[in-house]
Amino acid sequence: MSEKPNTPPSQENRGAPGAAANYLLLSAGSIFTSMLIAGFIVGYVLDEIFDTRPILMLACALLGFIGGIQKVIHLTKRLDNVQSEKKDD
Amino acid sequence: MGTVEYIQHHLTNNTIGEGFWTFNMDTIIVSFLLGALIVFTAARLGKQLESGTPGGFQNFVESILDFVSTNVRDAFPGHNPLIAPIALTIFLWVWMMNFMDLIPVDLLPWLFQLVTGDSHAYLKVVPTTDLNTTLAMAFTVFALILYYNIKIKGIGGFIKMFLFHPFGKFFVPVNVVMTAIEEVSKPLSLALRLFGNMFAGELVFLLIALIGGTLAVGAAALFWAPLQVLLDLGWLIFHLLVITLQAFIFMVLTIVYLGMAHDEGH
């Protein structure tokens, strides 16, 4: 690719894409389910490699479940922060 | 044709080949034609640009461009001249493919059967109700995410992300699996959301169209025909919002994920 890319993000932009986080909120449900499915897929691949079926598949599905919940909490926390900031104003 | 056969017939692709090498020809041709339509329209408009007082269509296209570039500015940290064209292409193409859902469900399959002379020929005209399309787009975005992750953070930074995120340095094996799951879930969530919404929308259109099946009964048509028109119109108006929202979400999440790949702190 010939584009001239990629100045690193400026400090004030980093980690604070407010609008972007709102759009991610729209898909919190599908992110959660995708994490669970992705857990099964990664576990299935690992099981194939290590010949341990179904232990790793179940373990990774559990990790995906935990990660999915963690992600949804992380996303919705942002919303709480924005609301409390508004109240403070 | 019974109710179940009618729905199954509408949701079956026109295919060539077998097994893994099955090609859904209707999906490929319709999505290619829609992409070509976008390119053709853009090229034609590009030749007739007016700088003084732009015409109605140029105004409309400029408002879409403005909308997309505003979203890129909001959601994408840093600068990469490739992101806005990618976002615009995704938005327009997905919207066009979704829009095929608003064409009466029986019209194009009926015309196709008329042209081919085969009264049972399959034709599924909405490419985004085919999981292959949405997964292909999501995997393309995923390839770009991996490319920029490695380009911006370097191989070392990319491996570090796998080793120490999200539980810190004491849980390296768990971190590797967790980050792998997180990365795999990105294209999955992109693809499944679009597919699920469009497939469900198409199914509702089919169910509403089935009301017409009772028209032969006679006097009952006086009730069922207006009801079908009313329901169809209602769902069509609502679905216009859905197809736009789905195209918009696909575009924005692409920007967000690529933005994360550009963020060295992530």
CSV table of C-alpha atoms in Angstrom, one decimal:
chain,number,residue,atom,x,y,z
A,1,MET,CA,0.0,0.0,0.0
A,2,SER,CA,1.3,3.4,-0.9
A,3,GLU,CA,-0.4,5.6,1.5
A,4,LYS,CA,1.6,7.8,3.8
A,5,PRO,CA,0.2,6.7,7.0
A,6,ASN,CA,0.1,6.6,10.5
A,7,THR,CA,1.3,9.4,12.7
A,8,PRO,CA,0.7,7.9,16.1
A,9,PRO,CA,-2.4,9.2,17.9
A,10,SER,CA,-2.0,12.4,19.8
A,11,GLN,CA,-1.9,12.2,23.6
A,12,GLU,CA,-5.3,13.9,24.1
A,13,ASN,CA,-7.0,11.6,21.6
A,14,ARG,CA,-5.6,8.4,23.1
A,15,GLY,CA,-8.1,6.3,25.0
A,16,ALA,CA,-10.8,9.0,24.9
A,17,PRO,CA,-12.9,8.3,21.8
A,18,GLY,CA,-16.1,9.3,23.5
A,19,ALA,CA,-18.3,9.0,20.4
A,20,ALA,CA,-16.7,5.8,19.4
A,21,ALA,CA,-17.5,4.2,22.7
A,22,ASN,CA,-21.1,5.1,22.3
A,23,TYR,CA,-21.2,3.2,19.0
A,24,LEU,CA,-19.6,0.2,20.7
A,25,LEU,CA,-22.4,0.3,23.2
A,26,LEU,CA,-24.9,-0.2,20.4
A,27,SER,CA,-23.3,-3.6,19.8
A,28,ALA,CA,-22.7,-4.7,23.4
A,29,GLY,CA,-25.0,-7.7,23.1
A,30,SER,CA,-23.4,-9.0,19.9
A,31,ILE,CA,-19.9,-8.4,21.4
A,32,PHE,CA,-20.9,-10.6,24.4
A,33,THR,CA,-22.2,-13.5,22.3
A,34,SER,CA,-19.3,-13.2,19.9
A,35,MET,CA,-16.8,-13.5,22.7
A,36,LEU,CA,-18.6,-16.7,23.8
A,37,ILE,CA,-18.5,-18.2,20.3
A,38,ALA,CA,-14.9,-17.0,19.7
A,39,GLY,CA,-14.1,-18.9,23.0
A,40,PHE,CA,-15.5,-22.1,21.6
A,41,ILE,CA,-13.6,-21.6,18.3
A,42,VAL,CA,-10.3,-20.9,19.9
A,43,GLY,CA,-10.8,-23.8,22.3
A,44,TYR,CA,-11.7,-26.1,19.5
A,45,VAL,CA,-8.5,-25.2,17.6
A,46,LEU,CA,-6.4,-25.7,20.8
A,47,ASP,CA,-8.1,-29.0,21.4
A,48,GLU,CA,-7.2,-30.1,17.9
A,49,ILE,CA,-3.6,-29.1,18.4
A,50,PHE,CA,-3.2,-30.7,21.9
A,51,ASP,CA,-5.7,-33.5,21.4
A,52,THR,CA,-7.5,-32.7,24.7
A,53,ARG,CA,-11.1,-32.4,23.5
A,54,PRO,CA,-13.3,-31.2,25.1
A,55,ILE,CA,-11.4,-29.7,28.0
A,56,LEU,CA,-9.8,-26.7,26.4
A,57,MET,CA,-13.0,-25.9,24.4
A,58,LEU,CA,-15.0,-25.7,27.6
A,59,ALA,CA,-12.3,-23.8,29.4
A,60,CYS,CA,-12.0,-21.2,26.6
A,61,ALA,CA,-15.7,-20.9,26.3
A,62,LEU,CA,-15.7,-20.0,30.0
A,63,LEU,CA,-13.0,-17.5,29.4
A,64,GLY,CA,-15.0,-16.1,26.5
A,65,PHE,CA,-18.0,-15.8,28.8
A,66,ILE,CA,-16.0,-14.0,31.5
A,67,GLY,CA,-14.3,-11.8,28.9
A,68,GLY,CA,-17.7,-11.0,27.3
A,69,ILE,CA,-19.2,-9.9,30.7
A,70,GLN,CA,-16.0,-7.9,31.4
A,71,LYS,CA,-16.4,-6.1,28.1
A,72,VAL,CA,-20.0,-5.3,28.5
A,73,ILE,CA,-19.4,-4.0,32.1
A,74,HIS,CA,-16.5,-1.9,30.7
A,75,LEU,CA,-18.7,-0.4,28.0
A,76,THR,CA,-21.6,0.3,30.2
A,77,LYS,CA,-19.4,1.9,32.9
A,78,ARG,CA,-18.4,4.5,30.4
A,79,LEU,CA,-22.1,5.4,30.0
A,80,ASP,CA,-22.4,5.7,33.8
A,81,ASN,CA,-19.4,8.0,33.9
A,82,VAL,CA,-20.9,10.2,31.2
A,83,GLN,CA,-24.2,10.4,33.1
A,84,SER,CA,-22.6,11.3,36.4
A,85,GLU,CA,-20.4,13.9,34.7
A,86,LYS,CA,-23.6,15.5,33.3
A,87,LYS,CA,-25.2,15.5,36.8
A,88,ASP,CA,-22.1,17.2,38.2
A,89,ASP,CA,-22.4,19.9,35.6
B,1,MET,CA,-46.3,-24.6,-2.6
B,2,GLY,CA,-46.7,-24.8,1.2
B,3,THR,CA,-45.7,-22.1,3.6
B,4,VAL,CA,-42.5,-23.8,4.7
B,5,GLU,CA,-41.5,-24.6,1.1
B,6,TYR,CA,-42.2,-21.0,0.1
B,7,ILE,CA,-39.9,-19.6,2.8
B,8,GLN,CA,-37.2,-22.3,2.2
B,9,HIS,CA,-37.3,-21.5,-1.6
B,10,HIS,CA,-36.7,-17.8,-1.0
B,11,LEU,CA,-33.9,-18.4,1.5
B,12,THR,CA,-32.0,-20.8,-0.8
B,13,ASN,CA,-29.1,-19.6,-2.9
B,14,ASN,CA,-28.5,-20.2,-6.5
B,15,THR,CA,-25.3,-22.2,-6.4
B,16,ILE,CA,-22.6,-23.7,-8.5
B,17,GLY,CA,-20.1,-26.4,-7.3
B,18,GLU,CA,-20.2,-28.7,-4.4
B,19,GLY,CA,-19.0,-28.9,-0.8
B,20,PHE,CA,-16.4,-26.3,0.2
B,21,TRP,CA,-16.2,-25.0,-3.3
B,22,THR,CA,-19.9,-24.0,-3.5
B,23,PHE,CA,-20.3,-20.6,-5.0
B,24,ASN,CA,-23.5,-18.6,-4.3
B,25,MET,CA,-23.8,-17.1,-7.7
B,26,ASP,CA,-26.7,-14.8,-6.9
B,27,THR,CA,-24.8,-13.3,-3.9
B,28,ILE,CA,-21.7,-12.8,-6.0
B,29,ILE,CA,-23.4,-11.3,-9.0
B,30,VAL,CA,-25.8,-9.0,-7.1
B,31,SER,CA,-23.0,-7.7,-4.8
B,32,PHE,CA,-20.7,-7.2,-7.7
B,33,LEU,CA,-23.4,-5.3,-9.7
B,34,LEU,CA,-24.1,-3.1,-6.7
B,35,GLY,CA,-20.4,-2.3,-6.2
B,36,ALA,CA,-20.1,-1.6,-10.0
B,37,LEU,CA,-23.1,0.8,-9.7
B,38,ILE,CA,-21.4,2.7,-6.9
B,39,VAL,CA,-18.2,3.0,-8.9
B,40,PHE,CA,-20.0,3.9,-12.1
B,41,THR,CA,-22.1,6.6,-10.3
B,42,ALA,CA,-19.1,8.0,-8.5
B,43,ALA,CA,-17.0,8.1,-11.7
B,44,ARG,CA,-19.8,9.8,-13.6
B,45,LEU,CA,-20.4,12.4,-10.9
B,46,GLY,CA,-16.7,13.0,-10.7
B,47,LYS,CA,-16.6,14.1,-14.3
B,48,GLN,CA,-19.5,16.5,-13.8
B,49,LEU,CA,-18.5,18.2,-10.6
B,50,GLU,CA,-19.5,21.8,-10.2
B,51,SER,CA,-17.7,24.1,-7.9
B,52,GLY,CA,-20.2,27.0,-7.9
B,53,THR,CA,-23.7,25.9,-7.3
B,54,PRO,CA,-23.7,22.1,-7.1
B,55,GLY,CA,-26.8,20.2,-8.4
B,56,GLY,CA,-29.1,18.1,-6.2
B,57,PHE,CA,-27.3,14.8,-6.6
B,58,GLN,CA,-23.9,16.3,-6.0
B,59,ASN,CA,-25.3,18.0,-2.9
B,60,PHE,CA,-26.6,14.6,-1.7
B,61,VAL,CA,-23.3,12.8,-2.3
B,62,GLU,CA,-21.4,15.6,-0.6
B,63,SER,CA,-23.6,15.4,2.4
B,64,ILE,CA,-22.8,11.6,2.6
B,65,LEU,CA,-19.1,12.3,2.3
B,66,ASP,CA,-19.3,15.0,5.0
B,67,PHE,CA,-21.2,12.6,7.3
B,68,VAL,CA,-18.6,9.8,6.9
B,69,SER,CA,-15.6,12.1,7.3
B,70,THR,CA,-17.2,13.6,10.5
B,71,ASN,CA,-17.5,10.1,11.9
B,72,VAL,CA,-13.9,9.2,11.0
B,73,ARG,CA,-12.8,12.4,12.7
B,74,ASP,CA,-14.8,11.6,15.8
B,75,ALA,CA,-13.9,7.9,16.2
B,76,PHE,CA,-10.5,7.6,14.7
B,77,PRO,CA,-7.5,8.8,16.7
B,78,GLY,CA,-4.5,9.9,14.6
B,79,HIS,CA,-4.3,10.2,10.9
B,80,ASN,CA,-4.5,7.7,8.1
B,81,PRO,CA,-5.7,8.8,4.6
B,82,LEU,CA,-7.0,5.2,3.9
B,83,ILE,CA,-9.6,5.1,6.7
B,84,ALA,CA,-12.2,7.5,5.3
B,85,PRO,CA,-12.3,5.9,1.8
B,86,ILE,CA,-12.6,2.4,3.5
B,87,ALA,CA,-15.4,3.7,5.7
B,88,LEU,CA,-17.2,5.3,2.8
B,89,THR,CA,-17.0,2.2,0.6
B,90,ILE,CA,-18.2,0.0,3.4
B,91,PHE,CA,-21.1,2.3,4.3
B,92,LEU,CA,-22.3,2.7,0.7
B,93,TRP,CA,-21.8,-0.9,-0.3
B,94,VAL,CA,-23.5,-2.4,2.8
B,95,TRP,CA,-26.3,0.0,2.5
B,96,MET,CA,-26.9,-0.9,-1.2
B,97,MET,CA,-26.8,-4.6,-0.4
B,98,ASN,CA,-29.2,-4.1,2.5
B,99,PHE,CA,-31.5,-2.0,0.3
B,100,MET,CA,-32.2,-5.0,-1.9
B,101,ASP,CA,-34.3,-6.2,1.0
B,102,LEU,CA,-36.8,-3.4,0.3
B,103,ILE,CA,-37.6,-4.7,-3.2
B,104,PRO,CA,-40.8,-6.8,-3.1
B,105,VAL,CA,-39.6,-10.3,-2.1
B,106,ASP,CA,-41.3,-12.1,-5.0
B,107,LEU,CA,-40.5,-9.7,-7.8
B,108,LEU,CA,-36.9,-10.4,-8.8
B,109,PRO,CA,-37.2,-14.2,-8.2
B,110,TRP,CA,-40.3,-14.3,-10.4
B,111,LEU,CA,-38.6,-12.3,-13.2
B,112,PHE,CA,-35.6,-14.6,-12.9
B,113,GLN,CA,-37.8,-17.7,-13.2
B,114,LEU,CA,-39.5,-16.0,-16.2
B,115,VAL,CA,-36.2,-15.3,-17.9
B,116,THR,CA,-34.6,-18.7,-17.3
B,117,GLY,CA,-37.9,-20.6,-18.0
B,118,ASP,CA,-37.3,-22.7,-14.8
B,119,SER,CA,-40.2,-22.3,-12.5
B,120,HIS,CA,-38.2,-23.6,-9.5
B,121,ALA,CA,-35.0,-21.5,-10.1
B,122,TYR,CA,-33.5,-20.2,-6.9
B,123,LEU,CA,-32.6,-16.5,-6.4
B,124,LYS,CA,-31.8,-14.8,-3.1
B,125,VAL,CA,-31.3,-11.2,-4.0
B,126,VAL,CA,-30.1,-9.7,-0.7
B,127,PRO,CA,-26.4,-10.4,-0.4
B,128,THR,CA,-26.2,-9.5,3.3
B,129,THR,CA,-28.7,-12.3,4.2
B,130,ASP,CA,-25.9,-14.6,3.1
B,131,LEU,CA,-23.4,-15.2,6.0
B,132,ASN,CA,-20.6,-15.7,3.4
B,133,THR,CA,-20.9,-12.0,2.4
B,134,THR,CA,-20.9,-10.6,5.9
B,135,LEU,CA,-18.1,-12.9,7.0
B,136,ALA,CA,-16.0,-12.0,3.9
B,137,MET,CA,-16.4,-8.3,4.7
B,138,ALA,CA,-15.6,-8.8,8.4
B,139,PHE,CA,-12.5,-10.9,7.6
B,140,THR,CA,-11.3,-8.2,5.2
B,141,VAL,CA,-11.6,-5.7,8.1
B,142,PHE,CA,-9.9,-8.2,10.4
B,143,ALA,CA,-7.0,-8.5,8.0
B,144,LEU,CA,-6.6,-4.7,8.0
B,145,ILE,CA,-6.8,-4.7,11.8
B,146,LEU,CA,-3.9,-7.3,12.0
B,147,TYR,CA,-1.9,-5.4,9.4
B,148,TYR,CA,-2.1,-2.1,11.2
B,149,ASN,CA,-1.6,-3.7,14.6
B,150,ILE,CA,1.7,-5.1,13.4
B,151,LYS,CA,2.6,-2.0,11.3
B,152,ILE,CA,2.0,0.5,14.1
B,153,LYS,CA,3.0,-1.5,17.2
B,154,GLY,CA,5.6,-3.7,15.5
B,155,ILE,CA,5.9,-7.5,15.9
B,156,GLY,CA,7.2,-7.0,19.5
B,157,GLY,CA,4.4,-4.7,20.5
B,158,PHE,CA,1.8,-7.0,19.0
B,159,ILE,CA,3.2,-10.0,20.9
B,160,LYS,CA,3.3,-7.9,24.0
B,161,MET,CA,-0.4,-7.2,23.6
B,162,PHE,CA,-1.1,-10.9,23.6
B,163,LEU,CA,1.2,-11.7,26.6
B,164,PHE,CA,0.2,-9.0,29.1
B,165,HIS,CA,-3.3,-7.9,28.2
B,166,PRO,CA,-5.8,-8.0,30.0
B,167,PHE,CA,-4.7,-9.6,33.3
B,168,GLY,CA,-1.1,-8.4,33.6
B,169,LYS,CA,2.2,-10.2,33.6
B,170,PHE,CA,1.4,-13.0,36.1
B,171,PHE,CA,-1.3,-14.7,33.9
B,172,VAL,CA,0.6,-14.9,30.6
B,173,PRO,CA,-1.1,-18.2,29.3
B,174,VAL,CA,-4.5,-16.9,30.2
B,175,ASN,CA,-3.8,-13.6,28.6
B,176,VAL,CA,-2.7,-15.2,25.3
B,177,VAL,CA,-5.9,-17.2,25.1
B,178,MET,CA,-8.1,-14.3,26.2
B,179,THR,CA,-6.6,-11.9,23.7
B,180,ALA,CA,-6.9,-14.5,21.0
B,181,ILE,CA,-10.6,-14.8,21.9
B,182,GLU,CA,-11.0,-11.1,21.9
B,183,GLU,CA,-9.4,-10.7,18.4
B,184,VAL,CA,-11.5,-13.6,17.0
B,185,SER,CA,-14.7,-12.1,18.4
B,186,LYS,CA,-14.2,-8.8,16.4
B,187,PRO,CA,-15.0,-10.2,12.9
B,188,LEU,CA,-17.6,-12.5,14.4
B,189,SER,CA,-19.5,-9.7,16.0
B,190,LEU,CA,-19.3,-7.6,12.9
B,191,ALA,CA,-20.5,-10.4,10.6
B,192,LEU,CA,-23.2,-12.0,12.8
B,193,ARG,CA,-24.9,-8.7,13.7
B,194,LEU,CA,-25.3,-7.6,10.1
B,195,PHE,CA,-26.4,-11.1,9.0
B,196,GLY,CA,-28.8,-11.6,11.8
B,197,ASN,CA,-30.6,-8.3,11.4
B,198,MET,CA,-30.9,-8.6,7.6
B,199,PHE,CA,-31.9,-12.3,7.7
B,200,ALA,CA,-34.6,-11.6,10.3
B,201,GLY,CA,-35.8,-8.6,8.3
B,202,GLU,CA,-36.1,-10.7,5.2
B,203,LEU,CA,-38.0,-13.4,7.1
B,204,VAL,CA,-40.6,-10.9,8.3
B,205,PHE,CA,-41.1,-9.6,4.7
B,206,LEU,CA,-41.6,-13.2,3.7
B,207,LEU,CA,-44.1,-13.8,6.5
B,208,ILE,CA,-46.0,-10.7,5.5
B,209,ALA,CA,-46.0,-11.8,1.8
B,210,LEU,CA,-47.5,-15.1,2.9
B,211,ILE,CA,-50.7,-13.2,3.9
B,212,GLY,CA,-51.3,-12.8,0.1
B,213,GLY,CA,-51.6,-16.6,-0.1
B,214,THR,CA,-55.1,-16.4,1.4
B,215,LEU,CA,-56.3,-14.0,-1.3
B,216,ALA,CA,-57.8,-16.9,-3.3
B,217,VAL,CA,-60.3,-17.6,-0.5
B,218,GLY,CA,-62.6,-14.9,-1.9
B,219,ALA,CA,-64.4,-12.4,0.3
B,220,ALA,CA,-61.7,-12.7,3.0
B,221,ALA,CA,-59.4,-10.8,0.5
B,222,LEU,CA,-61.2,-7.6,1.4
B,223,PHE,CA,-59.6,-7.9,4.9
B,224,TRP,CA,-56.3,-9.6,4.1
B,225,ALA,CA,-55.2,-7.5,1.1
B,226,PRO,CA,-55.3,-4.1,2.9
B,227,LEU,CA,-53.8,-5.8,6.0
B,228,GLN,CA,-50.8,-7.1,3.9
B,229,VAL,CA,-50.3,-3.6,2.3
B,230,LEU,CA,-50.4,-1.9,5.7
B,231,LEU,CA,-48.1,-4.4,7.4
B,232,ASP,CA,-45.7,-4.3,4.4
B,233,LEU,CA,-45.6,-0.5,4.3
B,234,GLY,CA,-45.1,-0.4,8.1
B,235,TRP,CA,-42.2,-2.9,8.1
B,236,LEU,CA,-40.7,-1.3,5.0
B,237,ILE,CA,-40.5,2.1,6.7
B,238,PHE,CA,-39.1,0.6,9.9
B,239,HIS,CA,-36.7,-1.5,7.9
B,240,LEU,CA,-35.4,1.5,6.0
B,241,LEU,CA,-34.1,2.7,9.4
B,242,VAL,CA,-32.7,-0.8,10.2
B,243,ILE,CA,-30.7,-1.1,6.9
B,244,THR,CA,-29.2,2.4,7.4
B,245,LEU,CA,-28.4,1.8,11.0
B,246,GLN,CA,-26.7,-1.6,10.2
B,247,ALA,CA,-24.6,-0.1,7.4
B,248,PHE,CA,-23.7,2.8,9.8
B,249,ILE,CA,-22.8,0.5,12.7
B,250,PHE,CA,-20.6,-1.7,10.4
B,251,MET,CA,-18.8,1.4,9.2
B,252,VAL,CA,-18.3,2.9,12.6
B,253,LEU,CA,-17.1,-0.3,14.2
B,254,THR,CA,-14.6,-0.7,11.4
B,255,ILE,CA,-13.3,2.8,12.1
B,256,VAL,CA,-13.2,2.0,15.9
B,257,TYR,CA,-11.4,-1.3,15.5
B,258,LEU,CA,-8.9,0.2,13.1
B,259,GLY,CA,-8.5,3.1,15.5
B,260,MET,CA,-7.7,0.6,18.3
B,261,ALA,CA,-5.1,-1.0,16.0
B,262,HIS,CA,-3.5,2.5,15.5
B,263,ASP,CA,-3.5,3.2,19.2
B,264,GLU,CA,-0.1,2.3,20.6
B,265,GLY,CA,-1.4,2.5,24.2
B,266,HIS,CA,-4.1,-0.1,23.6
